[in-house]
Amino acid sequence: MTSHDMTADDAHHHGPSKKGILRWVTTTNHKDIGTMYLVFSFIMFFVGGSMAMVIRAELFQPGMQIVPAETFNMLTTMHGLIMVFGFIMPVFVGLANWMIPLMIGAPDMALPRMNNWSFWILPVAGTILISTMFMQGGGPNFGWTFYAPLSTTFAPKSTDYFIFAIHLLGMSSIMGSINVIVTIFNMRAPKMRLIDMPIFVWTWLITAFLIIAVMPVLAGTVTMMLMDRNFGTSFFNAAGGGDPVLFQHLFWFFGHPEVYIIILPAFGIVSEIIPTFARKKLFGRMSMIYALTAIAFLSFIVWAHHMFMTGLPLAASMFFMYATMLIAVPTGVKVFNWVATIYRGCLTFETPMLFSLAFVVLFTIGGFTGLMLSLIPSDVQYHDTYFVVGHFHYVLVPGSLFSVFAAIYYWLPKWTGHMYNETLAKFHFWISVISVNLTFFPMHFLGLAGMPRRIPDYALQFTDFNQIVSIGAFIFGAAQLIFVYIVIQAMRGKGPKATAHVWEGSHGLEWTVPSPAPYHTFSEPPTQIERH
């Protein structure tokens, strides 16, 4: 099946063209909305990242230097919340908006007006969340997991606004997920079975079901917090017959599937990119889909591995330990699939492939440290130390973030019609991959030596590693400005024109029928790509 080139006429499939800011506010085009999601999420990425820079500057040496302890706690809280809810989740929704209709041959997302609404809720929620930092009494200062009673009995007044922001962010995620599911089930190209869909679409289908299942649990939890704070209930207040540990159960019942919500789309991206640059089909495609489904199921029954220190009954502790170890099996299957795809492939190492290979290696390190934390005797030692911080940042930074870089470099020629600067992009990759290991690997040693997390000061013996971590973090933060420059240059059409087959290979970029162009159609639009 060949597809026609995008023309300016395609824009009118969605009604008359609008100019300026009004077009962006009212657009129902999936490419426009995908672009807005990506722009918003990277703004939040730099806001959250700047907080991390302040945190690392404070921890560069012992003693209190830059911010008071309360502000430090607020920064660690807001950094986590902004990165999870303001960056990683929206950036993957942006990629889903752009790519899913193209990959399944749909003209647009199934519910375009809801798509617009689900995006515009985000800047409002993000603004409310950040504004809490400037309210009387300070912003949320109880960690991104906002455990009760710290977030109920002892929290500042601004916590009510924080709760409202979380509700809005959850609404946005649920609407985006409904859209993805309806689009995939109802708008696939004729004769495209579910099993024929690209792996990226599969990962997003599974992710969307996870979001719909767990976001209401988070909404219920923060509503109970609101009631405890303002209406005299005692859900989490032991003095009134409640249970603070109940909060942890509810939060992690949401929180653990959430971890997979923010890594499953990354698996899909890497499963698209590695076969392209290995010039081979993905090894074990069916086993990959089964593994993804198994991970989604198991993610619901492992939540209490975050709670081994709360005095769970022995039987419960043992169940959660074994279930957590079991989730390593389908995760390992996927790593073997990627390695087997690479094996004896005709490899080239363009930037998307470099980020994908770094993802496979570094995400696997994050997985191994997670396996260490799943064991009760060792978790007792590692719990609430910097070992845990090192572990989950290895999953989220070289995991989720590197996959986002890989995806943007991979699809940017498709989006803009122009190639990016490959030399600069490789420079961005090497600085990022070196500095990310400089930042997060020493954290494991700090944790094993006993340095607790979420503290603004520390004992003298932790100074050397903390200085290495801080220097790595500053380099990593600065390197992301190169990325922004590369993307803007490609968007302005500074690079060479992209060809119909952007990445040559047996797999290439596969598309079915095209969706209409956004209103701001390029003067010489990128050609749609013939399906091999």
XYZ file of C-alpha atoms in Angstrom:
532
model
C 0.000 0.000 0.000
C 1.433 3.380 -0.936
C 0.238 6.585 0.626
C -0.134 9.983 -0.978
C 2.036 12.922 -0.007
C 0.787 15.359 2.603
C -0.587 18.479 0.968
C -1.995 21.721 2.283
C -5.456 20.458 1.312
C -5.179 17.719 3.936
C -5.281 20.383 6.623
C -8.879 21.155 5.725
C -10.008 17.679 6.740
C -10.318 19.287 10.163
C -12.109 22.433 9.114
C -10.854 25.864 8.097
C -7.319 26.908 8.934
C -6.891 29.231 11.914
C -3.978 31.555 12.556
C -1.820 32.306 15.541
C -2.538 31.406 19.144
C -6.192 30.565 18.473
C -5.200 27.643 16.282
C -3.105 26.114 19.055
C -5.837 26.634 21.661
C -8.614 25.113 19.543
C -6.729 22.515 17.493
C -8.029 18.960 17.341
C -5.207 17.724 15.088
C -3.267 14.885 16.721
C 0.077 16.202 15.436
C -0.515 19.689 16.841
C -1.607 18.255 20.195
C 1.343 15.838 20.225
C 3.677 18.782 19.601
C 2.095 20.795 22.428
C 2.466 17.841 24.816
C 6.151 17.544 23.893
C 6.832 21.278 24.303
C 4.987 21.452 27.645
C 6.730 18.362 29.016
C 10.194 19.679 28.146
C 9.404 23.014 29.816
C 8.503 21.000 32.943
C 11.661 18.904 32.453
C 13.803 22.035 32.736
C 11.783 23.370 35.695
C 12.161 20.049 37.547
C 15.785 19.776 36.426
C 16.635 23.227 37.764
C 15.332 22.068 41.158
C 17.651 19.052 40.934
C 20.541 21.450 40.252
C 19.764 23.384 43.460
C 19.524 20.078 45.381
C 22.919 18.936 44.065
C 24.482 22.357 44.735
C 23.326 22.121 48.360
C 24.749 18.598 48.642
C 28.096 19.491 47.058
C 29.629 19.709 50.529
C 28.505 19.134 54.131
C 26.803 21.936 56.022
C 23.968 24.214 54.970
C 24.972 26.444 52.040
C 22.246 27.578 49.707
C 18.735 26.803 50.949
C 17.250 26.124 54.408
C 16.232 22.568 55.293
C 12.489 23.178 54.752
C 13.130 24.561 51.251
C 15.390 21.600 50.490
C 12.571 19.205 51.436
C 10.169 21.198 49.260
C 12.569 21.041 46.297
C 13.003 17.252 46.561
C 9.205 16.866 46.735
C 8.485 19.156 43.779
C 11.331 17.736 41.682
C 9.858 14.234 41.946
C 6.259 15.320 41.324
C 7.138 17.538 38.350
C 9.368 14.927 36.706
C 6.806 12.111 37.046
C 3.505 13.933 36.455
C 4.732 16.969 34.522
C 7.424 15.460 32.300
C 7.557 11.689 31.803
C 3.833 10.963 31.550
C 2.987 13.929 29.245
C 6.018 13.350 26.998
C 4.925 9.765 26.316
C 1.339 10.930 25.697
C 2.788 13.423 23.207
C 4.651 10.647 21.373
C 1.474 8.518 21.430
C -0.546 11.387 19.944
C 1.934 11.914 17.145
C 2.723 8.316 16.271
C -0.210 6.003 17.040
C -2.534 7.320 14.281
C 0.362 7.160 11.795
C 1.313 3.625 12.840
C -2.191 2.164 12.675
C -3.410 4.120 9.643
C -5.944 6.270 11.487
C -6.859 9.761 10.227
C -6.597 11.198 13.771
C -7.207 10.223 17.375
C -10.722 8.892 17.998
C -11.832 11.686 20.352
C -10.106 14.850 19.081
C -11.949 17.407 21.236
C -11.264 15.404 24.384
C -7.671 15.182 23.183
C -7.481 18.977 23.145
C -9.076 19.200 26.593
C -6.784 16.565 28.118
C -3.798 18.639 27.002
C -5.029 22.058 28.168
C -5.748 20.730 31.662
C -1.995 20.087 32.005
C -0.595 23.658 31.963
C -3.279 24.665 34.496
C -2.414 21.731 36.789
C 1.323 22.337 36.390
C 0.911 26.027 37.232
C -1.141 25.228 40.353
C 1.437 22.637 41.446
C 4.379 25.017 41.042
C 2.452 27.956 42.585
C 2.218 26.066 45.916
C 5.936 26.760 46.398
C 5.197 30.484 46.702
C 2.227 30.256 49.066
C 2.256 31.278 52.710
C 3.765 28.495 54.811
C 5.678 27.078 51.838
C 4.947 24.324 49.359
C 4.653 20.558 49.798
C 7.669 19.420 51.821
C 6.834 15.774 52.536
C 8.547 13.884 49.698
C 7.027 13.013 46.309
C 5.301 10.002 47.930
C 3.478 12.429 50.305
C 3.073 9.906 53.142
C 0.491 10.626 55.823
C 0.620 11.995 58.500
C 3.341 14.296 57.095
C 0.996 15.334 54.290
C -2.159 15.511 56.414
C -1.604 16.488 60.054
C 1.721 18.328 59.697
C 1.573 19.752 56.171
C 1.367 23.428 55.112
C -1.897 25.000 53.924
C -0.748 24.846 50.284
C -1.220 21.052 50.366
C -4.914 21.502 49.435
C -3.851 23.137 46.162
C -1.337 20.344 45.617
C -4.200 17.819 46.011
C -6.266 19.728 43.433
C -3.322 19.719 40.988
C -2.923 15.942 41.392
C -6.641 15.477 40.624
C -6.303 17.522 37.435
C -3.162 15.684 36.306
C -4.954 12.368 36.866
C -7.977 13.539 34.848
C -5.700 14.490 31.967
C -3.966 11.081 32.027
C -7.268 9.168 32.112
C -8.698 11.133 29.173
C -5.524 10.609 27.159
C -5.683 6.862 27.889
C -9.344 6.527 26.904
C -8.440 8.237 23.635
C -5.564 5.832 22.961
C -7.681 2.734 23.656
C -10.646 3.864 21.528
C -8.320 4.885 18.675
C -6.505 1.541 18.666
C -9.655 -0.603 18.882
C -11.855 1.377 16.470
C -9.599 3.117 13.961
C -6.972 0.637 12.812
C -6.427 0.317 9.065
C -8.639 -2.335 7.396
C -7.274 -5.860 7.890
C -4.781 -4.714 10.561
C -5.263 -7.155 13.416
C -4.194 -6.278 16.954
C -1.329 -8.723 16.603
C -0.053 -6.843 13.518
C 0.355 -3.535 15.368
C 3.847 -2.108 15.983
C 5.239 -2.824 19.451
C 5.092 0.874 20.367
C 1.320 0.811 19.844
C 1.080 -2.394 21.910
C 3.004 -0.869 24.815
C 0.745 2.168 24.767
C -2.409 0.039 24.694
C -1.220 -1.800 27.830
C -0.085 1.475 29.455
C -3.483 3.096 28.815
C -5.285 0.257 30.619
C -2.847 0.569 33.538
C -3.497 4.326 33.810
C -7.270 3.856 33.802
C -6.949 1.165 36.485
C -4.693 3.013 38.946
C -5.331 6.742 38.543
C -8.704 6.520 40.359
C -6.869 4.884 43.291
C -4.583 7.932 43.516
C -7.618 10.223 43.212
C -9.335 8.375 46.072
C -6.185 8.574 48.185
C -5.735 12.334 47.803
C -9.476 12.834 48.403
C -9.126 10.952 51.720
C -6.177 13.248 52.527
C -8.394 16.247 51.775
C -11.113 14.903 54.095
C -8.589 14.252 56.883
C -7.189 17.766 56.524
C -10.455 19.723 56.314
C -13.489 17.673 57.347
C -12.474 15.911 60.556
C -12.191 12.356 59.192
C -9.451 10.011 60.405
C -8.593 7.734 57.472
C -4.869 8.100 58.147
C -4.912 9.562 61.648
C -4.137 6.957 64.324
C -5.539 9.247 67.064
C -8.982 8.982 65.458
C -8.798 5.251 64.796
C -7.249 5.507 61.330
C -4.049 3.956 60.011
C -1.092 5.816 58.463
C 0.072 2.519 56.884
C -3.224 2.395 54.949
C -1.965 5.464 53.074
C 1.150 3.568 52.019
C -0.903 0.616 50.767
C -3.142 2.906 48.722
C -0.304 5.041 47.416
C 1.857 2.112 46.315
C -1.101 0.261 44.820
C -1.125 3.246 42.468
C 2.626 3.869 42.640
C 3.950 0.535 41.509
C 1.902 0.218 38.309
C 2.844 3.898 37.803
C 6.499 2.823 37.576
C 5.547 0.582 34.643
C 3.298 3.268 33.127
C 6.430 5.400 32.749
C 8.679 2.616 31.402
C 6.396 0.525 29.125
C 6.245 3.141 26.319
C 10.059 3.269 26.547
C 10.153 -0.484 25.857
C 7.986 0.147 22.794
C 10.275 2.906 21.477
C 13.408 0.799 21.858
C 11.633 -2.156 20.196
C 10.963 0.085 17.160
C 14.468 1.555 16.927
C 16.782 -1.425 17.492
C 15.322 -3.520 14.598
C 15.660 -0.519 12.248
C 19.381 -0.039 12.887
C 20.085 -3.769 13.154
C 18.323 -4.315 9.757
C 16.472 -7.258 11.261
C 12.975 -8.002 12.436
C 12.477 -7.844 16.204
C 13.460 -11.205 17.669
C 10.627 -13.011 19.470
C 7.873 -10.498 18.754
C 5.120 -12.629 20.314
C 7.185 -13.314 23.433
C 7.718 -9.554 23.718
C 3.952 -8.910 23.683
C 3.348 -11.683 26.234
C 6.159 -10.311 28.434
C 4.675 -6.809 28.325
C 1.264 -8.159 29.310
C 2.790 -10.230 32.122
C 4.621 -7.171 33.464
C 1.363 -5.195 33.462
C -0.424 -7.943 35.419
C 2.398 -8.516 37.907
C 2.775 -4.766 38.540
C -0.541 -4.891 40.434
C 0.563 -7.527 42.930
C 3.969 -6.269 44.064
C 3.141 -2.896 45.657
C 4.097 -3.789 49.241
C 7.775 -4.351 48.385
C 8.024 -0.626 49.159
C 6.751 -1.429 52.651
C 8.994 -4.185 54.014
C 9.885 -1.871 56.931
C 6.267 -1.287 58.049
C 5.896 -4.550 59.991
C 3.949 -6.602 57.442
C 3.031 -10.170 58.443
C 5.728 -12.659 57.400
C 3.459 -14.393 54.859
C 2.668 -11.074 53.157
C 6.336 -10.073 53.089
C 7.327 -13.409 51.533
C 4.559 -13.183 48.905
C 5.593 -9.673 47.854
C 9.269 -10.634 47.791
C 8.667 -13.618 45.474
C 6.206 -11.684 43.259
C 8.775 -8.905 42.876
C 11.488 -11.374 41.912
C 9.061 -12.937 39.426
C 8.584 -9.636 37.575
C 12.283 -9.799 36.666
C 11.530 -12.769 34.370
C 9.416 -11.002 31.694
C 11.704 -7.964 32.013
C 14.677 -10.237 31.323
C 12.838 -11.752 28.337
C 12.649 -8.319 26.726
C 16.341 -7.618 27.288
C 17.192 -10.978 25.665
C 14.894 -10.102 22.733
C 16.728 -6.816 22.150
C 20.153 -8.466 22.444
C 19.096 -11.270 20.064
C 17.828 -8.647 17.581
C 21.224 -6.932 17.697
C 23.127 -10.245 17.390
C 24.561 -10.662 13.875
C 22.574 -7.661 12.666
C 23.935 -5.210 10.095
C 24.375 -2.489 12.699
C 24.849 1.229 12.241
C 25.191 3.599 15.150
C 23.151 6.705 14.469
C 22.053 8.691 17.535
C 18.665 6.933 18.055
C 20.476 3.572 18.096
C 23.122 4.864 20.537
C 20.456 6.050 22.987
C 18.595 2.736 22.597
C 21.719 0.666 23.299
C 22.522 2.854 26.312
C 18.927 2.281 27.435
C 19.317 -1.518 27.271
C 22.579 -1.548 29.256
C 21.718 1.087 31.869
C 18.096 0.061 32.356
C 19.397 -3.459 33.031
C 21.625 -2.030 35.803
C 18.502 -0.365 37.249
C 16.736 -3.734 37.046
C 19.518 -5.553 38.883
C 19.548 -3.037 41.741
C 15.746 -3.400 41.863
C 16.201 -7.135 42.286
C 18.556 -6.431 45.206
C 15.870 -4.228 46.786
C 13.252 -6.975 46.340
C 15.057 -9.201 48.872
C 13.779 -8.496 52.383
C 17.091 -8.973 54.271
C 18.976 -6.628 51.957
C 16.103 -4.140 51.633
C 16.239 -3.636 55.414
C 19.783 -2.314 54.857
C 19.114 -0.296 51.686
C 15.721 1.161 52.621
C 15.567 4.994 52.556
C 19.235 5.300 51.633
C 20.819 6.763 48.510
C 20.977 3.226 47.106
C 17.237 3.501 46.415
C 17.704 6.927 44.808
C 20.420 5.486 42.548
C 18.206 2.510 41.658
C 15.099 4.366 40.563
C 17.024 7.099 38.764
C 18.752 4.392 36.694
C 15.293 3.236 35.648
C 13.882 6.729 35.010
C 16.802 8.677 33.511
C 18.771 6.232 31.319
C 15.449 4.376 31.056
C 12.512 6.678 30.331
C 14.475 9.829 29.434
C 16.992 8.154 27.096
C 14.133 6.413 25.274
C 12.464 9.819 24.791
C 15.704 11.210 23.305
C 15.958 8.146 21.062
C 12.344 8.561 19.909
C 12.700 12.271 19.161
C 15.919 11.802 17.166
C 14.323 8.838 15.357
C 11.064 10.554 14.384
C 12.243 14.184 14.089
C 12.986 13.872 10.330
C 9.458 12.498 9.910
C 7.949 15.346 11.932
C 9.882 18.266 10.448
C 10.954 17.046 6.989
C 14.573 17.864 7.866
C 17.461 15.916 9.336
C 19.005 17.064 12.603
C 22.718 17.702 13.130
C 24.077 14.153 13.634
C 27.489 15.313 14.911
C 25.966 17.522 17.613
C 23.468 14.787 18.486
C 26.275 12.267 19.040
C 28.049 14.865 21.179
C 24.818 15.210 23.217
C 24.657 11.421 23.573
C 28.227 10.927 24.802
C 28.112 13.791 27.315
C 24.729 12.544 28.585
C 25.736 8.896 28.931
C 29.010 9.686 30.727
C 27.508 12.298 33.065
C 24.429 10.205 33.879
C 26.667 7.403 35.172
C 28.853 9.899 37.002
C 25.689 11.218 38.667
C 23.805 8.069 39.642
C 26.323 5.238 39.982
C 28.129 6.653 43.068
C 24.734 6.989 44.787
C 24.721 3.211 45.225
C 28.004 3.414 47.159
C 26.680 6.283 49.281
C 23.601 4.207 50.127
C 25.607 1.097 50.975
C 27.765 3.262 53.254
C 24.605 4.414 55.055
C 23.773 7.883 53.701
C 20.017 8.487 54.128
C 17.993 10.070 51.326
C 16.022 13.345 51.468
C 18.503 15.108 53.750
C 20.122 18.518 53.199
C 23.274 17.770 55.244
C 25.494 14.734 55.739
C 28.527 13.417 57.593
C 32.010 14.279 56.371
C 32.852 10.794 55.056
C 30.240 11.086 52.275
C 31.772 14.261 50.789
C 33.867 12.796 47.942
C 31.112 10.760 46.325
C 28.608 13.600 46.747
C 30.946 15.974 44.934
C 31.327 13.517 42.046
C 27.522 13.137 41.895
C 26.973 16.907 41.879
C 29.563 17.536 39.144
C 27.968 14.784 37.033
C 24.530 16.309 37.571
C 25.650 19.804 36.495
C 27.254 18.390 33.313
C 24.141 16.332 32.543
C 21.866 19.347 33.043
C 23.990 21.548 30.764
C 24.111 18.837 28.068
C 20.323 18.995 27.642
C 20.628 22.545 26.277
C 22.471 21.007 23.286
C 19.425 18.787 22.708
C 17.064 21.780 22.685
C 19.326 23.569 20.180
C 19.402 20.500 17.880
C 15.605 20.131 17.892
C 14.960 23.849 17.260
C 17.441 23.844 14.343
C 15.648 20.856 12.769
C 12.254 22.523 13.287
C 13.546 25.660 11.543
C 14.579 23.520 8.564
C 18.318 24.112 8.964
C 19.354 20.522 8.214
C 19.276 18.633 4.897
C 15.855 17.527 3.669
C 14.744 14.118 4.928
C 14.290 11.454 2.267
C 11.220 9.226 1.920
C 13.141 6.406 3.617
C 14.757 8.316 6.455
C 16.565 5.392 8.033
C 17.490 2.917 5.311
C 17.027 -0.732 6.269
C 14.894 -3.808 5.919
C 12.525 -2.504 8.567
C 12.646 1.263 8.109
C 9.846 3.489 9.304
C 6.600 1.727 8.514
C 3.418 3.703 7.965
C -0.004 2.866 6.690
C -2.419 5.478 5.342
C -1.571 9.053 6.342
C -3.355 11.276 8.764
C -3.991 14.842 7.570
C -1.257 17.414 7.984
C -1.453 19.970 10.783
C -2.705 23.397 9.703
C 0.840 24.744 9.629
C 1.718 22.532 6.665
C 5.303 22.893 5.524
C 5.850 24.696 2.227
C 7.471 21.545 0.867
C 6.002 18.853 3.089
C 7.887 15.684 4.000
C 6.670 12.822 1.879
C 4.681 10.056 3.475
C 6.594 6.840 3.518
C 5.601 3.867 1.434
C 4.845 0.785 3.428
C 7.341 -2.001 2.720
